[in-house]
Structures are given as structure tokens and as C-alpha cells.
PDB file of C-alpha atoms in Angstrom:
ATOM      1  CA  SER A   1    -183.471 177.771 -45.250  1.00 85.00           C
ATOM      2  CA  GLN A   2    -185.360 174.711 -44.156  1.00 88.00           C
ATOM      3  CA  THR A   3    -183.532 171.683 -42.932  1.00 93.00           C
ATOM      4  CA  ILE A   4    -184.854 168.308 -41.926  1.00 96.00           C
ATOM      5  CA  HIS A   5    -183.179 166.046 -39.176  1.00 97.00           C
ATOM      6  CA  GLN A   6    -183.703 162.273 -38.369  1.00 98.00           C
ATOM      7  CA  TRP A   7    -182.414 160.302 -35.446  1.00 96.00           C
ATOM      8  CA  PRO A   8    -180.786 157.957 -34.840  1.00 97.00           C
ATOM      9  CA  ALA A   9    -178.859 157.647 -37.744  1.00 97.00           C
ATOM     10  CA  THR A  10    -178.445 153.974 -37.254  1.00 97.00           C
ATOM     11  CA  LEU A  11    -180.247 151.538 -34.983  1.00 97.00           C
ATOM     12  CA  VAL A  12    -179.830 147.690 -34.200  1.00 98.00           C
ATOM     13  CA  GLN A  13    -182.517 146.313 -32.322  1.00 97.00           C
ATOM     14  CA  PRO A  14    -183.774 142.817 -31.431  1.00 98.00           C
ATOM     15  CA  VAL A  15    -186.798 141.356 -32.515  1.00 97.00           C
ATOM     16  CA  GLY A  16    -189.976 142.053 -30.228  1.00 97.00           C
ATOM     17  CA  SER A  17    -188.340 145.195 -28.900  1.00 97.00           C
ATOM     18  CA  PRO A  18    -190.130 148.790 -29.314  1.00 97.00           C
ATOM     19  CA  LEU A  19    -189.173 151.519 -31.788  1.00 97.00           C
ATOM     20  CA  SER A  20    -189.291 155.374 -31.910  1.00 98.00           C
ATOM     21  CA  LEU A  21    -187.723 157.202 -34.784  1.00 98.00           C
ATOM     22  CA  GLU A  22    -187.888 160.942 -34.967  1.00 98.00           C
ATOM     23  CA  CYS A  23    -188.256 163.320 -37.665  1.00 98.00           C
ATOM     24  CA  THR A  24    -187.907 167.260 -37.230  1.00 98.00           C
ATOM     25  CA  VAL A  25    -188.290 170.302 -39.872  1.00 97.00           C
ATOM     26  CA  GLU A  26    -186.854 173.438 -39.302  1.00 96.00           C
ATOM     27  CA  GLY A  27    -187.550 176.730 -41.438  1.00 93.00           C
ATOM     28  CA  THR A  28    -191.017 175.939 -42.490  1.00 91.00           C
ATOM     29  CA  SER A  29    -194.606 176.170 -41.104  1.00 89.00           C
ATOM     30  CA  ASN A  30    -197.274 173.279 -41.577  1.00 90.00           C
ATOM     31  CA  PRO A  31    -195.480 171.132 -43.991  1.00 93.00           C
ATOM     32  CA  ASN A  32    -196.485 167.946 -45.106  1.00 94.00           C
ATOM     33  CA  LEU A  33    -194.848 165.298 -43.631  1.00 96.00           C
ATOM     34  CA  TYR A  34    -193.929 161.642 -44.982  1.00 96.00           C
ATOM     35  CA  TRP A  35    -192.380 158.434 -43.830  1.00 97.00           C
ATOM     36  CA  TYR A  36    -190.830 156.051 -46.470  1.00 96.00           C
ATOM     37  CA  ARG A  37    -188.895 152.733 -46.108  1.00 95.00           C
ATOM     38  CA  GLN A  38    -186.611 151.654 -48.681  1.00 93.00           C
ATOM     39  CA  ALA A  39    -185.157 147.965 -48.616  1.00 86.00           C
ATOM     40  CA  ALA A  40    -181.697 147.516 -49.773  1.00 80.00           C
ATOM     41  CA  GLY A  41    -181.402 148.112 -53.592  1.00 74.00           C
ATOM     42  CA  ARG A  42    -184.950 148.896 -54.020  1.00 80.00           C
ATOM     43  CA  GLY A  43    -187.250 151.824 -54.522  1.00 87.00           C
ATOM     44  CA  LEU A  44    -189.312 153.885 -52.100  1.00 93.00           C
ATOM     45  CA  GLN A  45    -192.249 152.986 -49.994  1.00 91.00           C
ATOM     46  CA  LEU A  46    -194.659 155.352 -48.863  1.00 93.00           C
ATOM     47  CA  LEU A  47    -195.611 154.153 -45.141  1.00 95.00           C
ATOM     48  CA  PHE A  48    -197.782 157.124 -43.634  1.00 95.00           C
ATOM     49  CA  TYR A  49    -198.112 160.965 -44.424  1.00 93.00           C
ATOM     50  CA  SER A  50    -199.362 163.927 -42.440  1.00 94.00           C
ATOM     51  CA  VAL A  51    -201.094 167.125 -43.676  1.00 91.00           C
ATOM     52  CA  GLY A  52    -201.418 168.482 -40.195  1.00 92.00           C
ATOM     53  CA  ILE A  53    -201.009 167.951 -36.508  1.00 94.00           C
ATOM     54  CA  GLY A  54    -202.701 164.762 -35.605  1.00 91.00           C
ATOM     55  CA  GLN A  55    -203.567 163.777 -39.146  1.00 93.00           C
ATOM     56  CA  ILE A  56    -202.063 160.779 -40.157  1.00 94.00           C
ATOM     57  CA  SER A  57    -202.759 158.776 -43.261  1.00 92.00           C
ATOM     58  CA  SER A  58    -201.441 155.269 -43.387  1.00 91.00           C
ATOM     59  CA  GLU A  59    -200.518 153.665 -46.785  1.00 87.00           C
ATOM     60  CA  VAL A  60    -199.992 149.930 -46.031  1.00 81.00           C
ATOM     61  CA  PRO A  61    -201.088 147.965 -43.364  1.00 70.00           C
ATOM     62  CA  GLN A  62    -198.004 146.775 -41.291  1.00 80.00           C
ATOM     63  CA  ASN A  63    -196.432 146.631 -38.012  1.00 89.00           C
ATOM     64  CA  LEU A  64    -195.616 150.219 -37.280  1.00 95.00           C
ATOM     65  CA  SER A  65    -197.345 153.518 -36.429  1.00 96.00           C
ATOM     66  CA  ALA A  66    -196.874 157.148 -36.841  1.00 97.00           C
ATOM     67  CA  SER A  67    -197.750 160.291 -34.817  1.00 96.00           C
ATOM     68  CA  ARG A  68    -197.584 164.129 -35.463  1.00 97.00           C
ATOM     69  CA  PRO A  69    -197.399 165.617 -31.839  1.00 95.00           C
ATOM     70  CA  GLN A  70    -195.876 169.131 -33.055  1.00 95.00           C
ATOM     71  CA  ASP A  71    -196.236 170.954 -36.432  1.00 95.00           C
ATOM     72  CA  ARG A  72    -192.756 170.127 -37.415  1.00 95.00           C
ATOM     73  CA  GLN A  73    -192.270 166.830 -35.665  1.00 97.00           C
ATOM     74  CA  PHE A  74    -193.143 163.464 -37.097  1.00 97.00           C
ATOM     75  CA  ILE A  75    -192.471 159.986 -35.161  1.00 98.00           C
ATOM     76  CA  LEU A  76    -192.380 156.511 -36.595  1.00 97.00           C
ATOM     77  CA  SER A  77    -193.155 153.877 -33.834  1.00 97.00           C
ATOM     78  CA  SER A  78    -193.656 150.289 -33.256  1.00 96.00           C
ATOM     79  CA  LYS A  79    -194.567 148.441 -30.063  1.00 96.00           C
ATOM     80  CA  LYS A  80    -192.816 145.014 -31.249  1.00 96.00           C
ATOM     81  CA  LEU A  81    -190.411 145.149 -33.976  1.00 96.00           C
ATOM     82  CA  LEU A  82    -190.155 142.074 -36.592  1.00 95.00           C
ATOM     83  CA  LEU A  83    -187.267 140.978 -38.890  1.00 95.00           C
ATOM     84  CA  SER A  84    -189.101 142.373 -41.892  1.00 93.00           C
ATOM     85  CA  ASP A  85    -189.182 145.751 -40.331  1.00 94.00           C
ATOM     86  CA  SER A  86    -185.180 146.353 -41.074  1.00 94.00           C
ATOM     87  CA  GLY A  87    -184.394 148.998 -43.668  1.00 95.00           C
ATOM     88  CA  PHE A  88    -183.582 152.420 -44.434  1.00 97.00           C
ATOM     89  CA  TYR A  89    -186.146 155.040 -43.187  1.00 97.00           C
ATOM     90  CA  LEU A  90    -186.532 158.170 -44.665  1.00 98.00           C
ATOM     91  CA  CYS A  91    -188.621 161.204 -43.743  1.00 98.00           C
ATOM     92  CA  ALA A  92    -189.552 163.775 -46.053  1.00 97.00           C
ATOM     93  CA  TRP A  93    -191.413 167.248 -45.901  1.00 96.00           C
ATOM     94  CA  GLY A  94    -193.330 168.684 -48.708  1.00 92.00           C
ATOM     95  CA  ALA A  95    -193.248 171.967 -50.139  1.00 75.00           C
ATOM     96  CA  VAL A  96    -195.169 174.031 -52.778  1.00 68.00           C
ATOM     97  CA  ALA A  97    -195.879 172.339 -55.820  1.00 66.00           C
ATOM     98  CA  TYR A  98    -195.685 168.740 -54.722  1.00 83.00           C
ATOM     99  CA  GLU A  99    -191.805 168.998 -54.172  1.00 91.00           C
ATOM    100  CA  GLN A 100    -190.671 166.624 -51.458  1.00 94.00           C
ATOM    101  CA  TYR A 101    -187.441 166.863 -49.612  1.00 96.00           C
ATOM    102  CA  PHE A 102    -185.795 164.204 -47.818  1.00 97.00           C
ATOM    103  CA  GLY A 103    -183.937 163.815 -44.492  1.00 97.00           C
ATOM    104  CA  PRO A 104    -180.617 161.692 -44.078  1.00 97.00           C
ATOM    105  CA  GLY A 105    -182.356 158.513 -43.210  1.00 97.00           C
ATOM    106  CA  THR A 106    -182.178 155.993 -40.252  1.00 97.00           C
ATOM    107  CA  ARG A 107    -180.788 152.647 -40.876  1.00 97.00           C
ATOM    108  CA  LEU A 108    -182.772 150.175 -38.866  1.00 97.00           C
ATOM    109  CA  THR A 109    -181.235 146.617 -38.517  1.00 97.00           C
ATOM    110  CA  VAL A 110    -183.529 144.117 -36.547  1.00 97.00           C
ATOM    111  CA  THR A 111    -181.834 141.144 -35.222  1.00 97.00           C
TER     112      THR A 111
ATOM    113  CA  GLY B   1    -201.287 150.893 -56.890  1.00 54.00           C
ATOM    114  CA  GLN B   2    -199.827 153.263 -59.656  1.00 61.00           C
ATOM    115  CA  GLN B   3    -196.392 152.269 -61.144  1.00 72.00           C
ATOM    116  CA  LEU B   4    -193.808 154.252 -62.883  1.00 88.00           C
ATOM    117  CA  ASN B   5    -191.912 152.372 -65.158  1.00 91.00           C
ATOM    118  CA  GLN B   6    -188.055 153.632 -64.975  1.00 95.00           C
ATOM    119  CA  SER B   7    -185.485 152.481 -67.312  1.00 96.00           C
ATOM    120  CA  PRO B   8    -182.834 151.475 -67.697  1.00 96.00           C
ATOM    121  CA  GLN B   9    -182.655 149.523 -64.404  1.00 95.00           C
ATOM    122  CA  SER B  10    -178.804 150.147 -64.313  1.00 96.00           C
ATOM    123  CA  MET B  11    -176.084 151.486 -66.642  1.00 96.00           C
ATOM    124  CA  PHE B  12    -172.625 151.104 -66.994  1.00 97.00           C
ATOM    125  CA  ILE B  13    -170.766 154.007 -68.586  1.00 96.00           C
ATOM    126  CA  GLN B  14    -167.341 155.644 -68.926  1.00 97.00           C
ATOM    127  CA  GLU B  15    -166.550 159.093 -67.667  1.00 96.00           C
ATOM    128  CA  GLY B  16    -167.371 161.634 -69.969  1.00 96.00           C
ATOM    129  CA  GLU B  17    -170.361 159.876 -71.972  1.00 97.00           C
ATOM    130  CA  ASP B  18    -173.546 161.237 -71.908  1.00 97.00           C
ATOM    131  CA  VAL B  19    -176.541 159.491 -69.781  1.00 97.00           C
ATOM    132  CA  SER B  20    -180.225 159.097 -70.623  1.00 98.00           C
ATOM    133  CA  MET B  21    -182.778 157.619 -68.768  1.00 98.00           C
ATOM    134  CA  ASN B  22    -186.669 157.775 -68.670  1.00 97.00           C
ATOM    135  CA  CYS B  23    -189.835 157.097 -66.644  1.00 97.00           C
ATOM    136  CA  THR B  24    -193.342 155.836 -68.034  1.00 95.00           C
ATOM    137  CA  SER B  25    -196.686 155.373 -66.890  1.00 93.00           C
ATOM    138  CA  SER B  26    -200.116 154.609 -68.306  1.00 91.00           C
ATOM    139  CA  SER B  27    -201.565 157.586 -66.311  1.00 90.00           C
ATOM    140  CA  ILE B  28    -201.280 161.174 -66.721  1.00 91.00           C
ATOM    141  CA  PHE B  29    -199.028 163.055 -64.372  1.00 92.00           C
ATOM    142  CA  ASN B  30    -199.272 166.538 -63.220  1.00 91.00           C
ATOM    143  CA  THR B  31    -195.905 167.006 -61.956  1.00 93.00           C
ATOM    144  CA  TRP B  32    -192.532 165.138 -62.524  1.00 95.00           C
ATOM    145  CA  LEU B  33    -189.637 165.190 -60.143  1.00 96.00           C
ATOM    146  CA  TRP B  34    -186.046 163.683 -60.659  1.00 98.00           C
ATOM    147  CA  TYR B  35    -184.213 162.766 -57.480  1.00 97.00           C
ATOM    148  CA  LYS B  36    -180.609 161.414 -56.938  1.00 98.00           C
ATOM    149  CA  GLN B  37    -179.515 159.132 -53.870  1.00 97.00           C
ATOM    150  CA  ASP B  38    -176.090 158.404 -52.809  1.00 96.00           C
ATOM    151  CA  PRO B  39    -175.483 155.131 -50.879  1.00 91.00           C
ATOM    152  CA  GLY B  40    -176.648 155.646 -47.148  1.00 92.00           C
ATOM    153  CA  GLU B  41    -178.187 158.907 -47.856  1.00 95.00           C
ATOM    154  CA  GLY B  42    -181.580 160.677 -48.551  1.00 96.00           C
ATOM    155  CA  PRO B  43    -182.592 161.371 -52.344  1.00 97.00           C
ATOM    156  CA  VAL B  44    -181.753 165.111 -53.226  1.00 97.00           C
ATOM    157  CA  LEU B  45    -184.307 166.798 -55.581  1.00 96.00           C
ATOM    158  CA  LEU B  46    -182.649 167.532 -58.949  1.00 97.00           C
ATOM    159  CA  ILE B  47    -185.362 168.855 -61.186  1.00 97.00           C
ATOM    160  CA  ALA B  48    -188.837 169.494 -61.037  1.00 95.00           C
ATOM    161  CA  LEU B  49    -191.333 169.723 -63.911  1.00 95.00           C
ATOM    162  CA  TYR B  50    -194.615 171.420 -64.051  1.00 93.00           C
ATOM    163  CA  LYS B  51    -195.966 171.651 -67.529  1.00 93.00           C
ATOM    164  CA  ALA B  52    -196.324 169.042 -70.412  1.00 94.00           C
ATOM    165  CA  GLY B  53    -193.519 169.740 -73.028  1.00 95.00           C
ATOM    166  CA  GLU B  54    -191.263 171.850 -70.283  1.00 96.00           C
ATOM    167  CA  LEU B  55    -187.561 171.245 -70.551  1.00 97.00           C
ATOM    168  CA  THR B  56    -185.658 172.104 -67.785  1.00 97.00           C
ATOM    169  CA  SER B  57    -181.480 172.252 -67.059  1.00 97.00           C
ATOM    170  CA  ASN B  58    -179.822 172.067 -63.794  1.00 96.00           C
ATOM    171  CA  GLY B  59    -176.114 172.074 -64.767  1.00 97.00           C
ATOM    172  CA  ARG B  60    -175.199 169.447 -66.765  1.00 97.00           C
ATOM    173  CA  LEU B  61    -178.919 167.732 -66.131  1.00 98.00           C
ATOM    174  CA  THR B  62    -181.386 168.147 -68.556  1.00 98.00           C
ATOM    175  CA  ALA B  63    -185.041 166.694 -67.874  1.00 98.00           C
ATOM    176  CA  GLN B  64    -187.984 166.867 -69.814  1.00 98.00           C
ATOM    177  CA  PHE B  65    -191.860 166.372 -69.055  1.00 96.00           C
ATOM    178  CA  GLY B  66    -193.111 164.417 -71.937  1.00 96.00           C
ATOM    179  CA  ILE B  67    -195.888 165.932 -74.053  1.00 96.00           C
ATOM    180  CA  THR B  68    -198.419 163.211 -73.288  1.00 94.00           C
ATOM    181  CA  ARG B  69    -197.820 163.684 -69.737  1.00 93.00           C
ATOM    182  CA  LYS B  70    -197.222 160.043 -69.203  1.00 94.00           C
ATOM    183  CA  ASP B  71    -193.325 160.120 -69.314  1.00 96.00           C
ATOM    184  CA  SER B  72    -190.397 162.072 -68.388  1.00 97.00           C
ATOM    185  CA  PHE B  73    -186.792 161.900 -69.456  1.00 98.00           C
ATOM    186  CA  LEU B  74    -183.442 162.561 -67.696  1.00 98.00           C
ATOM    187  CA  ASN B  75    -180.148 163.379 -69.401  1.00 98.00           C
ATOM    188  CA  ILE B  76    -176.812 163.956 -67.901  1.00 98.00           C
ATOM    189  CA  SER B  77    -173.899 165.399 -70.327  1.00 98.00           C
ATOM    190  CA  ALA B  78    -170.308 164.549 -69.927  1.00 97.00           C
ATOM    191  CA  SER B  79    -170.784 162.179 -66.733  1.00 97.00           C
ATOM    192  CA  ILE B  80    -168.267 162.586 -64.097  1.00 96.00           C
ATOM    193  CA  PRO B  81    -167.464 160.229 -61.166  1.00 95.00           C
ATOM    194  CA  SER B  82    -169.831 161.994 -58.579  1.00 96.00           C
ATOM    195  CA  ASP B  83    -172.867 161.331 -60.697  1.00 97.00           C
ATOM    196  CA  VAL B  84    -172.536 157.706 -59.425  1.00 97.00           C
ATOM    197  CA  GLY B  85    -175.739 156.852 -57.727  1.00 96.00           C
ATOM    198  CA  ILE B  86    -179.458 155.907 -58.239  1.00 96.00           C
ATOM    199  CA  TYR B  87    -181.849 158.104 -60.028  1.00 97.00           C
ATOM    200  CA  PHE B  88    -185.562 158.034 -59.020  1.00 96.00           C
ATOM    201  CA  CYS B  89    -188.093 159.809 -61.308  1.00 96.00           C
ATOM    202  CA  ALA B  90    -191.352 160.722 -59.183  1.00 95.00           C
ATOM    203  CA  GLY B  91    -194.688 161.940 -60.113  1.00 93.00           C
ATOM    204  CA  GLN B  92    -197.761 163.420 -58.584  1.00 90.00           C
ATOM    205  CA  LEU B  93    -201.021 161.831 -60.124  1.00 83.00           C
ATOM    206  CA  ASP B  94    -203.810 164.095 -59.043  1.00 73.00           C
ATOM    207  CA  PHE B  95    -204.129 167.738 -58.067  1.00 69.00           C
ATOM    208  CA  GLY B  96    -204.892 167.876 -54.254  1.00 71.00           C
ATOM    209  CA  ASN B  97    -203.230 164.436 -53.867  1.00 74.00           C
ATOM    210  CA  GLU B  98    -200.189 165.365 -51.638  1.00 79.00           C
ATOM    211  CA  LYS B  99    -198.428 161.704 -52.385  1.00 88.00           C
ATOM    212  CA  LEU B 100    -195.826 161.102 -55.071  1.00 91.00           C
ATOM    213  CA  THR B 101    -195.446 157.906 -56.947  1.00 91.00           C
ATOM    214  CA  PHE B 102    -191.809 156.940 -57.286  1.00 92.00           C
ATOM    215  CA  GLY B 103    -190.200 154.854 -60.176  1.00 93.00           C
ATOM    216  CA  THR B 104    -187.926 151.935 -59.273  1.00 91.00           C
ATOM    217  CA  GLY B 105    -184.611 153.605 -60.045  1.00 94.00           C
ATOM    218  CA  THR B 106    -181.779 153.610 -62.260  1.00 96.00           C
ATOM    219  CA  ARG B 107    -178.418 152.886 -60.933  1.00 96.00           C
ATOM    220  CA  LEU B 108    -175.367 154.611 -62.593  1.00 97.00           C
ATOM    221  CA  THR B 109    -172.090 153.190 -62.337  1.00 97.00           C
ATOM    222  CA  ILE B 110    -169.155 154.739 -63.903  1.00 95.00           C
ATOM    223  CA  ILE B 111    -166.342 152.417 -65.400  1.00 89.00           C
ATOM    224  CA  PRO B 112    -162.818 153.628 -64.509  1.00 81.00           C
TER     225      PRO B 112
END
């Protein structure tokens, strides 16, 4: 069966510091991968998605970037965090028929 | 961008009551999905719908793909405390488009 991992689970970072969040998927090959951000009590905002290694589509202009160095690894990065980058970051992998399955999330607080 | 209007935004019910929520759009969707999110966790896929008019159940949950393809409904029968959470609808707009459009969520609270 497929599983998706995210780490770290929680992160507190000062403004201006770099960021690296990692997502890995097990049990499937060549999945579509997605990064979402969720503000407190709000819906899901798609940040990036990838249909293959090295292929990244950005949905909104922002202070973040994404990379896919391996088939089942998706990384969300920032060179300098802003207060507005705080939120709950969710990684998801896409299966057949457009279903998406989410990881446990990373709670990021920028102070 | 495309939006899904989800209603109600919140519901306060007593244990044992039935729950109904819906998702509507001005555009036609090819796939409808319903998710539940518990606090501090990622959303979990509950039901997926692929054809207009399709009615699918998962235990006490039943969802329907509207015949106009512009809406979807989720019903929960005989609610229990573990049903508390936020329910999201999501739709896939175009064939070949790998993205989903998410609704704004319905927060379900059970009053003791």
C-alpha cells in the first residue's frame, strides 16, 4: 500500500531564515505530487504540483519554490521566510482518476 | 480562478442527527471528491464520484454527483462524535488537468 511522509511535523523559524520541507511517497511510481498551504480555519491553496522529476508548475507567485529531485520526493523551500509564510503545509500524491491523498502536514510558524 | 461554493460553512448538530452539505459551481466538473480533515491532520479521502448522477456510499456517508455536473452532495446519517471535523469537496475541472479545485469547507460540530 502507498504511504506519504512529511517532515518535520512542526517547525518554528525566525523571519529571514531559510526553509526546507520534505515529502516522500512509498509504494507507487511516478506519482503526481502537490504542495498545498492551509491558513488557520481556511481552505486549501495549491502552491506547486509536479507530474515528473524536475517538472514543477507554480500556481501562485510567492516567496517559495519547489523541487523534485527524485521520483517520489518533493521539497518545498524558501531562501528567506516571511511572517505570511506561516501555515499548515500539506503534501499530496495523485493517483488514478484524479484522486489525491494527503500527508500528515507540517505546521510552520514564522516568528 | 475557479471556485466551489460549499454550504453550510458550519453546522452544529446533536449526536444521532443526519447531516447534509453540498458543493456548487458555475462550471461543469468531471470528478467530485469528498474529504474529511481532523484538527492538525491532513484531509482524508472519503468518497470519489466519476459519473453524473452517481450515488456512492461509504458506511454512514453517502455522496452524489449532481446530474448537471455542477454540484455534489454529502450526507451523513446518524452522526457520532468522531464525525466532528471539516469536510471539503473537491472537483476536477478538465480532463488531463491534474489539479483539483477545493471548496471552502463545512465545519461540523456535535453538541453534547
